[in-house]
Amino acid sequence: MDTKNTVILLIFLLSVLGLMAGVSYTHFDDAASYKEVITEDDNGTIFIHLEKSENDSSIVDRVANIGKSNFTN
């Protein structure tokens, strides 16, 4: 195996490893902020969907509250 093929293989393996780490990090981070809601229709149809937890503020709220204190006087 020459140097060129070794470098290409190393870059490929590092990119696959980075992709796996990124997907794993994203999966665990997002799963904690959602809750599973199960509802049943009158005809017996079951709906399962995810809802964002209420205690998590949106990005708009975070940006709007930049510089404001969380403490009250």
Short mmCIF file of N, CA, C and O in Angstrom, two decimals:
data_model
loop_
_atom_site.label_atom_id
_atom_site.label_comp_id
_atom_site.label_asym_id
_atom_site.label_seq_id
_atom_site.Cartn_x
_atom_site.Cartn_y
_atom_site.Cartn_z
N MET A 1 0.85 -1.18 0.00
CA MET A 1 0.00 0.00 0.00
C MET A 1 0.90 1.24 0.00
O MET A 1 1.75 1.40 0.86
N ASP A 2 0.67 2.10 -0.94
CA ASP A 2 1.51 3.29 -0.98
C ASP A 2 0.91 4.40 -0.11
O ASP A 2 -0.18 4.28 0.44
N THR A 3 1.63 5.48 0.03
CA THR A 3 1.26 6.57 0.93
C THR A 3 -0.06 7.21 0.52
O THR A 3 -0.87 7.57 1.38
N LYS A 4 -0.29 7.37 -0.78
CA LYS A 4 -1.51 8.01 -1.25
C LYS A 4 -2.75 7.22 -0.82
O LYS A 4 -3.71 7.79 -0.30
N ASN A 5 -2.72 5.93 -1.00
CA ASN A 5 -3.86 5.09 -0.61
C ASN A 5 -4.04 5.07 0.90
O ASN A 5 -5.17 5.04 1.41
N THR A 6 -2.97 5.10 1.65
CA THR A 6 -3.04 5.11 3.10
C THR A 6 -3.70 6.39 3.60
O THR A 6 -4.55 6.37 4.49
N VAL A 7 -3.34 7.52 3.03
CA VAL A 7 -3.92 8.81 3.42
C VAL A 7 -5.41 8.84 3.07
O VAL A 7 -6.24 9.29 3.86
N ILE A 8 -5.78 8.36 1.89
CA ILE A 8 -7.19 8.33 1.49
C ILE A 8 -7.99 7.45 2.44
O ILE A 8 -9.09 7.81 2.88
N LEU A 9 -7.47 6.29 2.79
CA LEU A 9 -8.16 5.38 3.71
C LEU A 9 -8.29 5.99 5.10
O LEU A 9 -9.34 5.91 5.74
N LEU A 10 -7.26 6.67 5.57
CA LEU A 10 -7.29 7.31 6.88
C LEU A 10 -8.34 8.43 6.91
O LEU A 10 -9.11 8.54 7.86
N ILE A 11 -8.38 9.25 5.87
CA ILE A 11 -9.38 10.32 5.81
C ILE A 11 -10.79 9.74 5.77
O ILE A 11 -11.70 10.23 6.44
N PHE A 12 -11.00 8.68 5.02
CA PHE A 12 -12.31 8.04 4.94
C PHE A 12 -12.73 7.49 6.31
O PHE A 12 -13.86 7.71 6.75
N LEU A 13 -11.83 6.81 6.99
CA LEU A 13 -12.16 6.24 8.29
C LEU A 13 -12.44 7.32 9.34
O LEU A 13 -13.35 7.19 10.15
N LEU A 14 -11.68 8.41 9.31
CA LEU A 14 -11.93 9.51 10.24
C LEU A 14 -13.26 10.20 9.96
O LEU A 14 -13.96 10.60 10.88
N SER A 15 -13.62 10.33 8.69
CA SER A 15 -14.91 10.95 8.37
C SER A 15 -16.07 10.06 8.81
O SER A 15 -17.09 10.56 9.30
N VAL A 16 -15.95 8.76 8.66
CA VAL A 16 -17.00 7.84 9.12
C VAL A 16 -17.10 7.89 10.64
O VAL A 16 -18.21 7.93 11.19
N LEU A 17 -15.99 7.93 11.32
CA LEU A 17 -15.99 8.01 12.78
C LEU A 17 -16.63 9.32 13.25
O LEU A 17 -17.44 9.33 14.18
N GLY A 18 -16.31 10.43 12.59
CA GLY A 18 -16.91 11.72 12.93
C GLY A 18 -18.41 11.74 12.67
O GLY A 18 -19.18 12.30 13.45
N LEU A 19 -18.85 11.12 11.59
CA LEU A 19 -20.27 11.04 11.29
C LEU A 19 -21.01 10.24 12.34
O LEU A 19 -22.08 10.64 12.81
N MET A 20 -20.44 9.13 12.76
CA MET A 20 -21.08 8.31 13.80
C MET A 20 -21.15 9.06 15.12
O MET A 20 -22.17 9.02 15.81
N ALA A 21 -20.11 9.77 15.49
CA ALA A 21 -20.11 10.54 16.73
C ALA A 21 -21.11 11.68 16.66
O ALA A 21 -21.83 11.95 17.63
N GLY A 22 -21.22 12.34 15.53
CA GLY A 22 -22.18 13.43 15.36
C GLY A 22 -23.62 12.96 15.44
O GLY A 22 -24.46 13.59 16.08
N VAL A 23 -23.92 11.84 14.81
CA VAL A 23 -25.28 11.29 14.87
C VAL A 23 -25.61 10.85 16.28
O VAL A 23 -26.70 11.08 16.78
N SER A 24 -24.68 10.23 16.95
CA SER A 24 -24.90 9.78 18.32
C SER A 24 -25.14 10.95 19.25
O SER A 24 -26.07 10.93 20.07
N TYR A 25 -24.35 12.00 19.13
CA TYR A 25 -24.50 13.18 19.98
C TYR A 25 -25.84 13.86 19.72
O TYR A 25 -26.55 14.24 20.64
N THR A 26 -26.22 14.02 18.46
CA THR A 26 -27.48 14.66 18.10
C THR A 26 -28.66 13.84 18.59
O THR A 26 -29.64 14.38 19.11
N HIS A 27 -28.59 12.52 18.47
CA HIS A 27 -29.69 11.66 18.89
C HIS A 27 -29.95 11.78 20.39
O HIS A 27 -31.08 11.95 20.80
N PHE A 28 -28.92 11.70 21.19
CA PHE A 28 -29.10 11.75 22.64
C PHE A 28 -29.48 13.14 23.12
O PHE A 28 -30.21 13.29 24.08
N ASP A 29 -28.99 14.17 22.45
CA ASP A 29 -29.31 15.54 22.85
C ASP A 29 -30.77 15.86 22.56
O ASP A 29 -31.46 16.46 23.38
N ASP A 30 -31.28 15.48 21.41
CA ASP A 30 -32.64 15.82 21.02
C ASP A 30 -33.68 14.94 21.71
O ASP A 30 -34.80 15.38 21.94
N ALA A 31 -33.35 13.71 22.02
CA ALA A 31 -34.33 12.80 22.59
C ALA A 31 -34.78 13.23 23.98
O ALA A 31 -35.92 12.99 24.37
N ALA A 32 -33.92 13.90 24.72
CA ALA A 32 -34.27 14.29 26.08
C ALA A 32 -35.25 15.45 26.12
O ALA A 32 -35.96 15.63 27.10
N SER A 33 -35.33 16.25 25.07
CA SER A 33 -36.18 17.43 25.09
C SER A 33 -37.57 17.18 24.53
O SER A 33 -38.35 18.11 24.42
N TYR A 34 -37.89 15.95 24.16
CA TYR A 34 -39.20 15.62 23.63
C TYR A 34 -39.86 14.54 24.48
O TYR A 34 -39.19 13.72 25.09
N LYS A 35 -41.18 14.56 24.52
CA LYS A 35 -41.90 13.50 25.21
C LYS A 35 -42.85 12.84 24.22
O LYS A 35 -43.35 13.47 23.29
N GLU A 36 -43.09 11.57 24.41
CA GLU A 36 -43.94 10.80 23.53
C GLU A 36 -45.39 10.92 23.99
O GLU A 36 -45.69 10.72 25.16
N VAL A 37 -46.29 11.26 23.07
CA VAL A 37 -47.70 11.41 23.38
C VAL A 37 -48.49 10.41 22.55
O VAL A 37 -48.33 10.34 21.33
N ILE A 38 -49.31 9.62 23.23
CA ILE A 38 -50.11 8.60 22.56
C ILE A 38 -51.58 8.96 22.74
O ILE A 38 -52.05 9.14 23.85
N THR A 39 -52.31 9.08 21.61
CA THR A 39 -53.75 9.36 21.65
C THR A 39 -54.47 8.32 20.82
O THR A 39 -53.91 7.75 19.88
N GLU A 40 -55.73 8.07 21.16
CA GLU A 40 -56.53 7.11 20.42
C GLU A 40 -57.78 7.79 19.89
O GLU A 40 -58.47 8.50 20.61
N ASP A 41 -58.07 7.57 18.62
CA ASP A 41 -59.24 8.15 17.98
C ASP A 41 -60.47 7.31 18.33
O ASP A 41 -60.37 6.21 18.88
N ASP A 42 -61.65 7.84 18.01
CA ASP A 42 -62.90 7.12 18.31
C ASP A 42 -63.00 5.79 17.58
O ASP A 42 -63.60 4.84 18.09
N ASN A 43 -62.44 5.72 16.39
CA ASN A 43 -62.53 4.47 15.61
C ASN A 43 -61.40 3.48 15.93
O ASN A 43 -61.24 2.50 15.24
N GLY A 44 -60.61 3.76 16.95
CA GLY A 44 -59.56 2.83 17.38
C GLY A 44 -58.19 3.11 16.80
O GLY A 44 -57.25 2.36 17.06
N THR A 45 -58.04 4.16 16.02
CA THR A 45 -56.74 4.50 15.46
C THR A 45 -55.87 5.12 16.55
O THR A 45 -56.29 6.03 17.25
N ILE A 46 -54.65 4.63 16.67
CA ILE A 46 -53.72 5.11 17.69
C ILE A 46 -52.70 6.02 17.02
O ILE A 46 -52.10 5.66 16.02
N PHE A 47 -52.52 7.21 17.58
CA PHE A 47 -51.55 8.17 17.08
C PHE A 47 -50.43 8.32 18.11
O PHE A 47 -50.69 8.55 19.29
N ILE A 48 -49.21 8.19 17.65
CA ILE A 48 -48.04 8.38 18.52
C ILE A 48 -47.20 9.50 17.90
O ILE A 48 -46.81 9.42 16.74
N HIS A 49 -46.96 10.56 18.68
CA HIS A 49 -46.14 11.65 18.17
C HIS A 49 -45.32 12.24 19.31
O HIS A 49 -45.56 11.98 20.48
N LEU A 50 -44.33 13.04 18.93
CA LEU A 50 -43.43 13.67 19.90
C LEU A 50 -43.82 15.12 20.07
O LEU A 50 -44.13 15.81 19.11
N GLU A 51 -43.81 15.59 21.32
CA GLU A 51 -44.04 16.99 21.63
C GLU A 51 -42.84 17.53 22.39
O GLU A 51 -42.27 16.84 23.23
N LYS A 52 -42.49 18.76 22.09
CA LYS A 52 -41.37 19.38 22.79
C LYS A 52 -41.76 19.65 24.23
O LYS A 52 -42.88 20.07 24.51
N SER A 53 -40.86 19.38 25.15
CA SER A 53 -41.13 19.60 26.56
C SER A 53 -41.41 21.07 26.82
O SER A 53 -40.79 21.95 26.22
N GLU A 54 -42.31 21.36 27.73
CA GLU A 54 -42.73 22.74 27.97
C GLU A 54 -41.66 23.56 28.70
O GLU A 54 -41.64 24.77 28.59
N ASN A 55 -40.80 22.92 29.44
CA ASN A 55 -39.80 23.66 30.20
C ASN A 55 -38.62 24.13 29.35
O ASN A 55 -37.78 24.86 29.82
N ASP A 56 -38.55 23.71 28.11
CA ASP A 56 -37.48 24.15 27.23
C ASP A 56 -37.92 25.41 26.49
O ASP A 56 -38.94 25.44 25.83
N SER A 57 -37.13 26.46 26.61
CA SER A 57 -37.45 27.69 25.90
C SER A 57 -36.97 27.59 24.46
O SER A 57 -35.99 26.93 24.17
N SER A 58 -37.67 28.26 23.58
CA SER A 58 -37.30 28.23 22.17
C SER A 58 -36.09 29.13 21.94
O SER A 58 -35.73 29.95 22.78
N ILE A 59 -35.52 29.02 20.77
CA ILE A 59 -34.36 29.85 20.44
C ILE A 59 -34.76 31.31 20.37
O ILE A 59 -33.99 32.20 20.71
N VAL A 60 -36.01 31.59 19.97
CA VAL A 60 -36.48 32.97 19.91
C VAL A 60 -36.54 33.56 21.32
O VAL A 60 -36.13 34.70 21.55
N ASP A 61 -37.04 32.78 22.28
CA ASP A 61 -37.09 33.25 23.66
C ASP A 61 -35.69 33.48 24.23
O ASP A 61 -35.45 34.43 24.96
N ARG A 62 -34.78 32.60 23.89
CA ARG A 62 -33.41 32.75 24.39
C ARG A 62 -32.76 34.01 23.85
O ARG A 62 -32.08 34.74 24.58
N VAL A 63 -32.95 34.30 22.56
CA VAL A 63 -32.36 35.48 21.96
C VAL A 63 -33.02 36.74 22.52
O VAL A 63 -32.35 37.74 22.81
N ALA A 64 -34.34 36.69 22.72
CA ALA A 64 -35.06 37.86 23.23
C ALA A 64 -34.66 38.18 24.67
O ALA A 64 -34.72 39.33 25.09
N ASN A 65 -34.23 37.19 25.42
CA ASN A 65 -33.89 37.38 26.83
C ASN A 65 -32.40 37.53 27.09
O ASN A 65 -31.96 37.45 28.24
N ILE A 66 -31.62 37.76 26.04
CA ILE A 66 -30.17 37.94 26.23
C ILE A 66 -29.94 39.20 27.06
O ILE A 66 -30.49 40.26 26.79
N GLY A 67 -29.15 39.09 28.07
CA GLY A 67 -28.82 40.23 28.91
C GLY A 67 -29.76 40.43 30.08
O GLY A 67 -29.47 41.20 30.98
N LYS A 68 -30.88 39.75 30.09
CA LYS A 68 -31.82 39.89 31.21
C LYS A 68 -31.44 38.91 32.31
O LYS A 68 -31.02 37.78 32.04
N SER A 69 -31.62 39.31 33.52
CA SER A 69 -31.27 38.47 34.66
C SER A 69 -32.39 37.48 34.96
O SER A 69 -33.56 37.80 34.79
N ASN A 70 -32.03 36.31 35.40
CA ASN A 70 -33.02 35.31 35.81
C ASN A 70 -33.44 35.51 37.25
O ASN A 70 -34.32 34.83 37.75
N PHE A 71 -32.78 36.44 37.95
CA PHE A 71 -33.06 36.67 39.36
C PHE A 71 -33.96 37.90 39.50
O PHE A 71 -33.82 38.87 38.78
N THR A 72 -34.86 37.85 40.46
CA THR A 72 -35.75 39.00 40.71
C THR A 72 -35.26 39.74 41.94
O THR A 72 -34.70 39.14 42.87
N ASN A 73 -35.46 41.02 41.99
CA ASN A 73 -35.03 41.83 43.14
C ASN A 73 -36.13 41.96 44.14
O ASN A 73 -37.24 42.05 43.93
#
